[in-house]
Amino acid sequence: MGKITRRRAAGAGGISLSVLIAAILVASGLSFVWNQTQSAPAQAVATAGPAQLRGVDGGPDYFRNFPNSLPTDPSYFPIGIWQESLTDLADAPKDRVVGINLYVDLTSNSDITLATNQGMHALPSTPFPTATGRMLSDEVDMWAGPGDAAWTGIWPGYGPICTPENQRCGYTVQRDLRKSLPAGTMVYANYGKGVTFWETNEQAAVFINEFQDVVSADTYWFTDPFICGPSEGGAVFAAGGQLAPEKCRLAANYGWTIERLRSLVTPAKSKPVWAFVEVGHPFTEADAPNISGPEIRAAVWSSLIHGARGIVYFNHNFGGDCQTQHVLRDPCGDAVRPWVTDVNAQITRLAPVLNAPFLDNALSHGEGIDAAVKVRDGSLYVLAGAGAAVTVLDENRTVTMADGAFSDHFADGNAVHLYKIDGGAASCVK
């Protein structure tokens, strides 16, 4: 059971608004408080000052900076799929039913018009006239490393990458690829464990800031057989030791990945960070875990709570009992597809809220809880009335707010509840 209490903020006046609270309990038995007073209960994590609005990273009109880019309509939120193929008229409709609206790094044999003719978007790594933008090299922080040595133009597995061969040239790779693109192109790049774990902040920040307009990193906390090790998750959460599974295999760690990238962006909050979430068995090791539907949903919402402005699904099974490059199309994905479809439907329906500002410092809550508040319609005011009914979205139920607080139950570490509070004038933020 978690308790949620609203925080009273300075200001006057009244307006009726909807507030979205997204909460993920990442360890059971902990409190969750929607703050009403300045003093939080003893078990709560203190907030960092008065509640204040914070716009989404890059701003709501960020993609307006690029011709023929992604929509800036607040009803659009990027939901992408990684390196899918479009070779048949039935391909894009299959993906669209699941909630996909964006293709990221299409296969080389794909016909992009099979997507764009249906109003979908694509960020390929090769030129297409109808593309929304372009993608730079994937995970170059790992296979070429942080450095300005010359690039041979050779890709991993085909020969020496950098000149001299013992030097690093990842910056050169991205710089050369970026220079080859037409001016004004919206450019996206995905990175890996170099940026998140292995490189210094200064080295990682060059990758994050200098080459692309939208950035992500793939850290597969639920399925990677190595991510709990001393040089990866253990370096972050266990002082260089082995990270215990109960602290490693957590949805909240996907939120950590978003915060890691956001912390490197300069100027702060100036570009969108997207999340990468696996939907199957992305490693060849047979004993690596598979991700479940509830874990996918929780990883997605943890990423959104921490500011992700887009979601990209890794759609390949390289190991396990059912190997495929098309998890969300093939029978291999039957167990997770309904969960992905449902969470994508939530994202699409709540896109205007997800594209609206955060209300920071509005919550105090126990250790181990992911939570955020969003204010719809770009208003500078947020209100919640005592005694109001609180709708639990997509669960066909409500809970009652009394004296500025309400409680709810979180079944386990993958539980996700979304709350909508409609009410008028008791307190506001200005």
Coordinates of N, CA, C and O in Angstrom, one line a residue, residues 218-363:
D218 N 21.5 2.0 -25.2 CA 20.9 0.8 -24.9 C 21.6 0.0 -23.8 O 22.7 -0.4 -23.9
T219 N 20.9 0.0 -22.7 CA 21.3 -0.8 -21.5 C 20.2 -1.7 -21.1 O 19.2 -1.2 -20.6
Y220 N 20.3 -3.0 -21.4 CA 19.2 -3.9 -21.2 C 19.3 -4.6 -19.8 O 19.7 -5.7 -19.7
W221 N 18.8 -3.9 -18.9 CA 18.9 -4.3 -17.5 C 18.2 -5.6 -17.2 O 18.6 -6.3 -16.3
F222 N 17.1 -5.9 -17.9 CA 16.4 -7.1 -17.6 C 17.0 -8.4 -18.3 O 16.7 -9.5 -17.8
T223 N 17.8 -8.2 -19.3 CA 18.2 -9.4 -20.1 C 19.7 -9.5 -20.3 O 20.1 -10.6 -20.7
D224 N 20.5 -8.5 -20.1 CA 21.9 -8.5 -20.4 C 22.6 -9.4 -19.3 O 22.5 -9.2 -18.1
P225 N 23.3 -10.5 -19.8 CA 23.9 -11.4 -18.8 C 25.2 -10.8 -18.1 O 25.7 -11.4 -17.2
F226 N 25.6 -9.6 -18.6 CA 26.8 -9.0 -18.1 C 26.6 -7.7 -17.3 O 27.5 -7.2 -16.7
I227 N 25.4 -7.2 -17.4 CA 25.2 -5.8 -16.9 C 25.2 -5.7 -15.4 O 25.4 -4.6 -14.9
C228 N 25.1 -6.8 -14.7 CA 25.2 -6.7 -13.2 C 26.7 -6.7 -12.8 O 26.9 -6.7 -11.5
G229 N 27.6 -6.9 -13.7 CA 29.0 -7.1 -13.3 C 29.7 -5.8 -12.8 O 29.2 -4.7 -12.9
P230 N 30.9 -6.0 -12.2 CA 31.6 -4.9 -11.6 C 31.9 -3.7 -12.5 O 32.0 -2.6 -12.0
S231 N 32.1 -3.9 -13.8 CA 32.5 -2.8 -14.7 C 31.2 -2.1 -15.3 O 31.4 -1.2 -16.0
E232 N 30.1 -2.6 -15.0 CA 28.8 -2.1 -15.6 C 27.9 -1.6 -14.5 O 28.2 -0.7 -13.8
G233 N 26.8 -2.4 -14.2 CA 25.9 -2.0 -13.2 C 26.5 -1.9 -11.8 O 26.2 -1.0 -11.0
G234 N 27.5 -2.8 -11.6 CA 28.2 -2.8 -10.3 C 29.0 -1.6 -10.1 O 29.2 -1.1 -8.9
A235 N 29.5 -1.0 -11.2 CA 30.3 0.2 -11.0 C 29.4 1.4 -10.6 O 29.9 2.3 -9.9
V236 N 28.2 1.4 -11.0 CA 27.2 2.4 -10.7 C 26.6 2.3 -9.3 O 26.5 3.2 -8.5
F237 N 26.2 1.1 -9.0 CA 25.3 0.8 -7.8 C 26.0 0.0 -6.7 O 25.4 -0.2 -5.7
A238 N 27.1 -0.6 -7.0 CA 27.7 -1.5 -6.0 C 29.2 -1.2 -5.7 O 30.0 -2.1 -5.4
A239 N 29.6 0.1 -6.0 CA 31.0 0.5 -5.7 C 32.0 -0.4 -6.4 O 33.1 -0.7 -5.8
G240 N 31.7 -0.8 -7.6 CA 32.7 -1.7 -8.3 C 32.6 -3.1 -8.0 O 33.4 -3.9 -8.5
G241 N 31.6 -3.6 -7.2 CA 31.4 -5.0 -6.9 C 30.3 -5.6 -7.8 O 29.8 -4.9 -8.7
Q242 N 30.0 -6.8 -7.6 CA 28.9 -7.4 -8.4 C 27.6 -6.9 -7.8 O 27.4 -6.9 -6.6
L243 N 26.7 -6.5 -8.7 CA 25.4 -6.0 -8.3 C 24.5 -7.2 -8.2 O 24.3 -8.0 -9.1
A244 N 23.8 -7.2 -7.0 CA 22.9 -8.3 -6.8 C 21.7 -8.2 -7.8 O 21.2 -7.2 -8.1
P245 N 21.2 -9.4 -8.2 CA 20.1 -9.4 -9.2 C 18.9 -8.6 -8.7 O 18.3 -7.9 -9.6
E246 N 18.5 -8.6 -7.4 CA 17.4 -7.8 -7.0 C 17.6 -6.3 -7.1 O 16.6 -5.5 -7.1
K247 N 18.8 -5.9 -7.2 CA 19.1 -4.4 -7.5 C 19.5 -4.1 -8.9 O 19.5 -3.0 -9.3
C248 N 19.7 -5.2 -9.7 CA 20.1 -5.0 -11.1 C 19.0 -5.1 -12.0 O 18.8 -4.3 -12.9
R249 N 18.2 -6.2 -11.8 CA 17.0 -6.5 -12.7 C 15.8 -5.6 -12.3 O 14.8 -6.2 -11.9
L250 N 16.0 -4.3 -12.5 CA 14.9 -3.4 -12.0 C 14.5 -2.5 -13.2 O 15.3 -2.0 -13.9
A251 N 13.2 -2.2 -13.2 CA 12.7 -1.3 -14.2 C 13.3 0.1 -13.9 O 13.6 0.9 -14.9
A252 N 13.5 0.5 -12.7 CA 14.0 1.8 -12.3 C 15.4 2.1 -13.0 O 15.7 3.2 -13.2
N253 N 16.1 1.0 -13.3 CA 17.4 1.2 -13.9 C 17.4 1.7 -15.3 O 18.3 2.4 -15.8
Y254 N 16.3 1.5 -16.0 CA 16.1 2.1 -17.3 C 15.9 3.6 -17.1 O 16.4 4.4 -18.0
G255 N 15.2 4.0 -16.0 CA 15.2 5.4 -15.7 C 16.5 6.0 -15.4 O 16.8 7.2 -15.8
W256 N 17.4 5.2 -14.7 CA 18.7 5.7 -14.5 C 19.5 6.0 -15.8 O 20.2 6.9 -15.9
T257 N 19.3 5.1 -16.8 CA 20.0 5.3 -18.1 C 19.6 6.6 -18.7 O 20.4 7.4 -19.2
I258 N 18.3 6.9 -18.6 CA 17.8 8.2 -19.1 C 18.5 9.4 -18.4 O 19.0 10.3 -19.0
E259 N 18.5 9.3 -17.1 CA 19.1 10.3 -16.3 C 20.6 10.5 -16.6 O 21.2 11.6 -16.6
R260 N 21.3 9.3 -16.8 CA 22.7 9.4 -17.1 C 22.9 10.2 -18.4 O 23.8 11.1 -18.4
L261 N 22.2 9.9 -19.4 CA 22.3 10.7 -20.7 C 21.9 12.2 -20.5 O 22.6 13.1 -21.0
R262 N 20.8 12.4 -19.8 CA 20.4 13.8 -19.6 C 21.4 14.6 -18.8 O 21.6 15.8 -19.0
S263 N 22.1 13.9 -17.9 CA 23.2 14.6 -17.1 C 24.4 15.1 -17.9 O 25.1 15.9 -17.5
L264 N 24.5 14.4 -19.1 CA 25.7 14.8 -20.0 C 25.3 15.8 -21.0 O 26.2 16.4 -21.7
V265 N 24.0 16.1 -21.2 CA 23.6 17.0 -22.3 C 24.0 18.5 -21.8 O 23.7 18.9 -20.7
T266 N 24.6 19.2 -22.7 CA 25.0 20.6 -22.5 C 24.6 21.4 -23.7 O 24.9 21.0 -24.9
P267 N 23.9 22.5 -23.5 CA 23.3 23.0 -22.3 C 22.3 22.0 -21.7 O 21.7 21.2 -22.5
A268 N 22.1 22.0 -20.5 CA 21.2 21.0 -19.8 C 19.8 21.1 -20.5 O 19.3 22.2 -20.8
K269 N 19.1 20.0 -20.7 CA 17.8 19.9 -21.2 C 17.6 20.4 -22.6 O 16.5 20.7 -23.0
S270 N 18.7 20.5 -23.4 CA 18.6 21.2 -24.7 C 18.3 20.2 -25.8 O 18.0 20.7 -26.9
K271 N 18.3 18.9 -25.6 CA 18.0 18.0 -26.7 C 17.2 16.8 -26.1 O 17.4 16.4 -24.9
P272 N 16.4 16.1 -26.9 CA 15.6 15.0 -26.4 C 16.5 13.7 -26.3 O 17.4 13.5 -27.1
V273 N 16.2 13.0 -25.2 CA 16.8 11.7 -25.0 C 15.7 10.7 -25.1 O 14.6 10.8 -24.6
W274 N 16.0 9.6 -25.9 CA 15.0 8.5 -26.1 C 15.5 7.3 -25.4 O 16.7 7.2 -25.0
A275 N 14.5 6.4 -25.1 CA 14.8 5.2 -24.3 C 14.9 4.0 -25.3 O 14.2 4.0 -26.3
F276 N 15.7 3.0 -24.9 CA 15.8 1.8 -25.7 C 15.3 0.7 -24.7 O 15.8 0.5 -23.6
V277 N 14.3 -0.1 -25.1 CA 13.8 -1.2 -24.3 C 13.7 -2.5 -25.2 O 13.2 -2.4 -26.3
E278 N 14.2 -3.5 -24.7 CA 14.2 -4.8 -25.4 C 12.8 -5.5 -25.3 O 12.1 -5.3 -24.3
V279 N 12.5 -6.3 -26.2 CA 11.2 -7.0 -26.2 C 11.3 -8.5 -26.3 O 10.4 -9.2 -26.4
G280 N 12.6 -9.0 -26.1 CA 12.8 -10.4 -26.2 C 14.0 -10.9 -25.6 O 14.3 -10.7 -24.4
H281 N 14.9 -11.6 -26.3 CA 16.1 -12.2 -25.9 C 17.3 -11.6 -26.7 O 17.7 -12.3 -27.7
P282 N 17.8 -10.4 -26.4 CA 18.8 -9.8 -27.4 C 20.2 -10.3 -27.3 O 21.1 -9.7 -27.9
F283 N 20.4 -11.4 -26.5 CA 21.8 -11.9 -26.4 C 21.9 -13.3 -26.8 O 20.9 -14.1 -26.8
T284 N 23.0 -13.8 -27.3 CA 23.2 -15.1 -27.8 C 23.3 -16.1 -26.7 O 23.0 -17.3 -26.9
E285 N 23.6 -15.7 -25.5 CA 23.8 -16.6 -24.3 C 22.4 -17.3 -24.0 O 21.5 -16.6 -23.7
A286 N 22.4 -18.6 -24.0 CA 21.1 -19.3 -23.8 C 20.6 -19.1 -22.4 O 19.4 -19.1 -22.2
D287 N 21.5 -18.8 -21.4 CA 21.0 -18.7 -20.0 C 20.7 -17.2 -19.7 O 20.4 -16.9 -18.6
A288 N 20.8 -16.3 -20.7 CA 20.4 -14.9 -20.4 C 18.9 -14.9 -20.2 O 18.1 -15.7 -20.8
P289 N 18.4 -14.0 -19.4 CA 16.9 -13.9 -19.2 C 16.2 -13.4 -20.4 O 16.7 -12.7 -21.2
N290 N 14.9 -13.8 -20.5 CA 14.0 -13.2 -21.4 C 13.2 -12.1 -20.6 O 13.0 -12.2 -19.4
I291 N 12.8 -11.0 -21.3 CA 12.1 -10.0 -20.7 C 10.6 -10.4 -20.8 O 10.1 -11.0 -21.7
S292 N 9.8 -10.0 -19.7 CA 8.4 -10.3 -19.7 C 7.6 -9.1 -20.1 O 8.1 -8.0 -20.1
G293 N 6.3 -9.3 -20.4 CA 5.4 -8.2 -20.7 C 5.4 -7.1 -19.6 O 5.6 -5.9 -19.8
P294 N 5.1 -7.5 -18.3 CA 5.1 -6.5 -17.2 C 6.5 -5.8 -17.1 O 6.5 -4.6 -16.8
E295 N 7.6 -6.5 -17.3 CA 8.9 -5.8 -17.3 C 9.0 -4.8 -18.4 O 9.6 -3.7 -18.2
I296 N 8.6 -5.1 -19.6 CA 8.6 -4.1 -20.7 C 7.8 -2.9 -20.3 O 8.3 -1.8 -20.4
R297 N 6.6 -3.1 -19.8 CA 5.8 -2.0 -19.5 C 6.4 -1.1 -18.4 O 6.5 0.1 -18.5
A298 N 7.0 -1.8 -17.4 CA 7.6 -1.0 -16.3 C 8.9 -0.3 -16.8 O 9.1 0.9 -16.4
A299 N 9.7 -0.9 -17.6 CA 10.9 -0.2 -18.2 C 10.5 1.0 -19.0 O 11.1 2.0 -18.9
V300 N 9.4 0.9 -19.8 CA 9.0 2.0 -20.6 C 8.6 3.1 -19.7 O 9.0 4.3 -19.9
W301 N 7.7 2.8 -18.7 CA 7.2 3.9 -17.8 C 8.3 4.5 -16.9 O 8.3 5.7 -16.7
S302 N 9.3 3.7 -16.5 CA 10.4 4.3 -15.8 C 11.2 5.3 -16.6 O 11.6 6.4 -16.2
S303 N 11.4 4.9 -17.9 CA 12.1 5.8 -18.8 C 11.3 7.1 -19.0 O 11.8 8.2 -19.0
L304 N 10.0 7.0 -19.2 CA 9.1 8.2 -19.4 C 9.1 9.1 -18.2 O 9.2 10.3 -18.3
I305 N 9.0 8.5 -17.0 CA 9.0 9.2 -15.7 C 10.3 10.1 -15.6 O 10.3 11.2 -15.1
H306 N 11.4 9.5 -16.1 CA 12.7 10.2 -16.0 C 13.0 11.1 -17.2 O 14.1 11.6 -17.3
G307 N 12.0 11.3 -18.1 CA 12.2 12.3 -19.1 C 12.4 11.9 -20.5 O 12.7 12.7 -21.4
A308 N 12.3 10.6 -20.8 CA 12.5 10.1 -22.1 C 11.4 10.7 -23.0 O 10.3 10.7 -22.7
R309 N 11.9 11.2 -24.2 CA 11.0 11.9 -25.1 C 10.6 11.0 -26.3 O 10.0 11.4 -27.3
G310 N 11.0 9.7 -26.2 CA 10.7 8.8 -27.3 C 11.1 7.4 -26.8 O 11.9 7.2 -25.8
I311 N 10.4 6.4 -27.3 CA 10.7 5.0 -27.0 C 11.1 4.2 -28.3 O 10.5 4.4 -29.3
V312 N 12.2 3.5 -28.2 CA 12.6 2.6 -29.3 C 12.7 1.2 -28.8 O 13.4 0.9 -27.8
Y313 N 12.0 0.2 -29.4 CA 12.0 -1.2 -29.0 C 13.1 -1.9 -29.8 O 13.1 -1.9 -31.1
F314 N 13.9 -2.7 -29.1 CA 14.9 -3.6 -29.7 C 14.1 -4.9 -30.0 O 13.7 -5.6 -29.1
N315 N 14.0 -5.2 -31.3 CA 13.0 -6.2 -31.8 C 13.6 -7.5 -32.2 O 12.9 -8.3 -32.9
H316 N 14.8 -7.9 -31.7 CA 15.5 -9.1 -32.2 C 15.7 -10.0 -31.1 O 16.1 -9.6 -30.0
N317 N 15.5 -11.3 -31.3 CA 16.0 -12.4 -30.5 C 17.2 -13.1 -31.1 O 17.1 -13.7 -32.1
F318 N 18.3 -12.9 -30.4 CA 19.6 -13.5 -30.9 C 19.8 -14.9 -30.2 O 20.8 -15.6 -30.6
G319 N 19.1 -15.2 -29.2 CA 19.2 -16.4 -28.4 C 17.9 -16.9 -27.9 O 16.8 -16.3 -28.3
G320 N 17.9 -17.9 -27.0 CA 16.7 -18.4 -26.5 C 16.0 -19.4 -27.4 O 16.6 -19.9 -28.4
D321 N 14.8 -19.8 -27.1 CA 14.1 -20.8 -27.8 C 13.5 -20.4 -29.1 O 13.2 -21.3 -29.9
C322 N 13.4 -19.1 -29.3 CA 12.7 -18.6 -30.5 C 13.5 -17.4 -31.1 O 13.3 -16.3 -30.7
Q323 N 14.3 -17.7 -32.1 CA 15.2 -16.6 -32.6 C 14.5 -16.0 -33.8 O 14.0 -16.7 -34.7
T324 N 14.5 -14.7 -33.8 CA 13.8 -13.9 -34.9 C 14.3 -12.5 -34.9 O 14.9 -12.0 -33.9
Q325 N 14.2 -11.8 -36.1 CA 14.5 -10.4 -36.2 C 13.2 -9.6 -36.1 O 13.3 -8.4 -36.3
H326 N 12.1 -10.2 -35.8 CA 10.8 -9.6 -35.9 C 9.9 -10.0 -34.7 O 8.8 -10.5 -34.9
V327 N 10.4 -9.7 -33.5 CA 9.7 -10.3 -32.3 C 8.2 -9.8 -32.3 O 7.3 -10.6 -32.0
L328 N 8.0 -8.6 -32.6 CA 6.6 -8.1 -32.5 C 5.7 -8.5 -33.6 O 4.5 -8.2 -33.6
R329 N 6.2 -9.1 -34.7 CA 5.4 -9.6 -35.8 C 5.2 -11.1 -35.7 O 4.2 -11.6 -36.0
D330 N 6.3 -11.8 -35.2 CA 6.3 -13.3 -35.3 C 5.7 -13.9 -34.1 O 5.5 -13.3 -33.0
P331 N 5.4 -15.2 -34.2 CA 4.8 -16.0 -33.0 C 5.7 -15.9 -31.8 O 5.3 -16.0 -30.6
C332 N 7.1 -15.7 -32.0 CA 8.0 -15.5 -30.9 C 7.5 -14.4 -29.9 O 7.9 -14.5 -28.7
G333 N 6.8 -13.5 -30.4 CA 6.4 -12.3 -29.5 C 5.0 -12.4 -29.0 O 4.5 -11.4 -28.4
D334 N 4.4 -13.6 -29.1 CA 3.0 -13.7 -28.7 C 2.8 -13.3 -27.3 O 1.7 -12.7 -26.9
A335 N 3.7 -13.7 -26.4 CA 3.5 -13.5 -25.0 C 3.7 -12.0 -24.6 O 3.0 -11.5 -23.7
V336 N 4.5 -11.3 -25.3 CA 4.8 -9.9 -24.9 C 4.0 -8.9 -25.8 O 3.8 -7.7 -25.3
R337 N 3.6 -9.3 -26.9 CA 2.9 -8.3 -27.9 C 1.7 -7.6 -27.2 O 1.6 -6.4 -27.4
P338 N 0.8 -8.3 -26.5 CA -0.3 -7.6 -25.9 C 0.1 -6.5 -24.9 O -0.5 -5.4 -24.8
W339 N 1.2 -6.8 -24.2 CA 1.7 -5.8 -23.2 C 2.3 -4.6 -24.0 O 2.1 -3.4 -23.6
V340 N 3.1 -4.8 -25.0 CA 3.6 -3.7 -25.8 C 2.5 -2.9 -26.4 O 2.5 -1.7 -26.4
T341 N 1.5 -3.6 -27.0 CA 0.4 -2.9 -27.6 C -0.3 -2.0 -26.6 O -0.7 -0.9 -26.9
D342 N -0.5 -2.6 -25.4 CA -1.3 -1.8 -24.4 C -0.5 -0.6 -23.9 O -1.0 0.5 -23.8
V343 N 0.8 -0.7 -23.7 CA 1.6 0.4 -23.2 C 1.7 1.4 -24.3 O 1.7 2.7 -24.0
N344 N 1.8 1.0 -25.6 CA 1.9 2.0 -26.7 C 0.6 2.7 -26.8 O 0.6 3.9 -27.1
A345 N -0.5 2.0 -26.6 CA -1.8 2.7 -26.6 C -1.9 3.8 -25.5 O -2.5 4.9 -25.7
Q346 N -1.4 3.4 -24.3 CA -1.4 4.4 -23.3 C -0.5 5.6 -23.6 O -1.0 6.8 -23.5
I347 N 0.7 5.4 -24.2 CA 1.5 6.5 -24.6 C 0.9 7.4 -25.6 O 0.9 8.6 -25.5
T348 N 0.3 6.7 -26.6 CA -0.4 7.5 -27.7 C -1.5 8.3 -27.1 O -1.7 9.5 -27.5
R349 N -2.3 7.7 -26.3 CA -3.5 8.5 -25.7 C -3.0 9.6 -24.8 O -3.7 10.7 -24.7
L350 N -1.9 9.4 -24.1 CA -1.4 10.4 -23.2 C -0.3 11.3 -23.7 O 0.3 12.0 -23.0
A351 N -0.1 11.2 -25.0 CA 0.9 12.0 -25.7 C 0.9 13.5 -25.3 O 1.9 14.1 -25.0
P352 N -0.3 14.1 -25.3 CA -0.3 15.6 -24.9 C 0.2 15.8 -23.5 O 0.8 16.8 -23.2
V353 N 0.0 14.8 -22.6 CA 0.5 15.0 -21.3 C 2.0 14.7 -21.2 O 2.7 15.5 -20.6
L354 N 2.4 13.7 -21.9 CA 3.9 13.4 -21.9 C 4.7 14.5 -22.6 O 5.9 14.7 -22.2
N355 N 4.1 15.2 -23.5 CA 4.8 16.4 -24.1 C 4.6 17.7 -23.4 O 5.2 18.7 -23.8
A356 N 3.9 17.7 -22.3 CA 3.7 18.8 -21.4 C 4.7 18.9 -20.3 O 5.5 18.0 -20.1
P357 N 4.8 20.0 -19.6 CA 5.9 20.2 -18.6 C 5.7 19.2 -17.4 O 4.6 18.8 -17.1
F358 N 6.8 18.9 -16.8 CA 6.8 18.3 -15.5 C 6.5 19.3 -14.4 O 6.8 20.5 -14.5
L359 N 6.0 18.8 -13.3 CA 5.9 19.6 -12.1 C 6.9 19.0 -11.1 O 6.6 18.0 -10.4
D360 N 8.1 19.5 -11.0 CA 9.1 19.0 -10.1 C 8.9 19.4 -8.7 O 8.2 20.4 -8.4
N361 N 9.4 18.6 -7.8 CA 9.3 18.8 -6.3 C 7.8 18.8 -5.8 O 7.6 19.3 -4.7
A362 N 6.9 18.2 -6.6 CA 5.5 18.1 -6.1 C 5.3 16.8 -5.3 O 4.3 16.7 -4.7
L363 N 6.3 15.9 -5.3 CA 6.1 14.6 -4.6 C 7.2 14.5 -3.6 O 8.4 14.8 -3.8

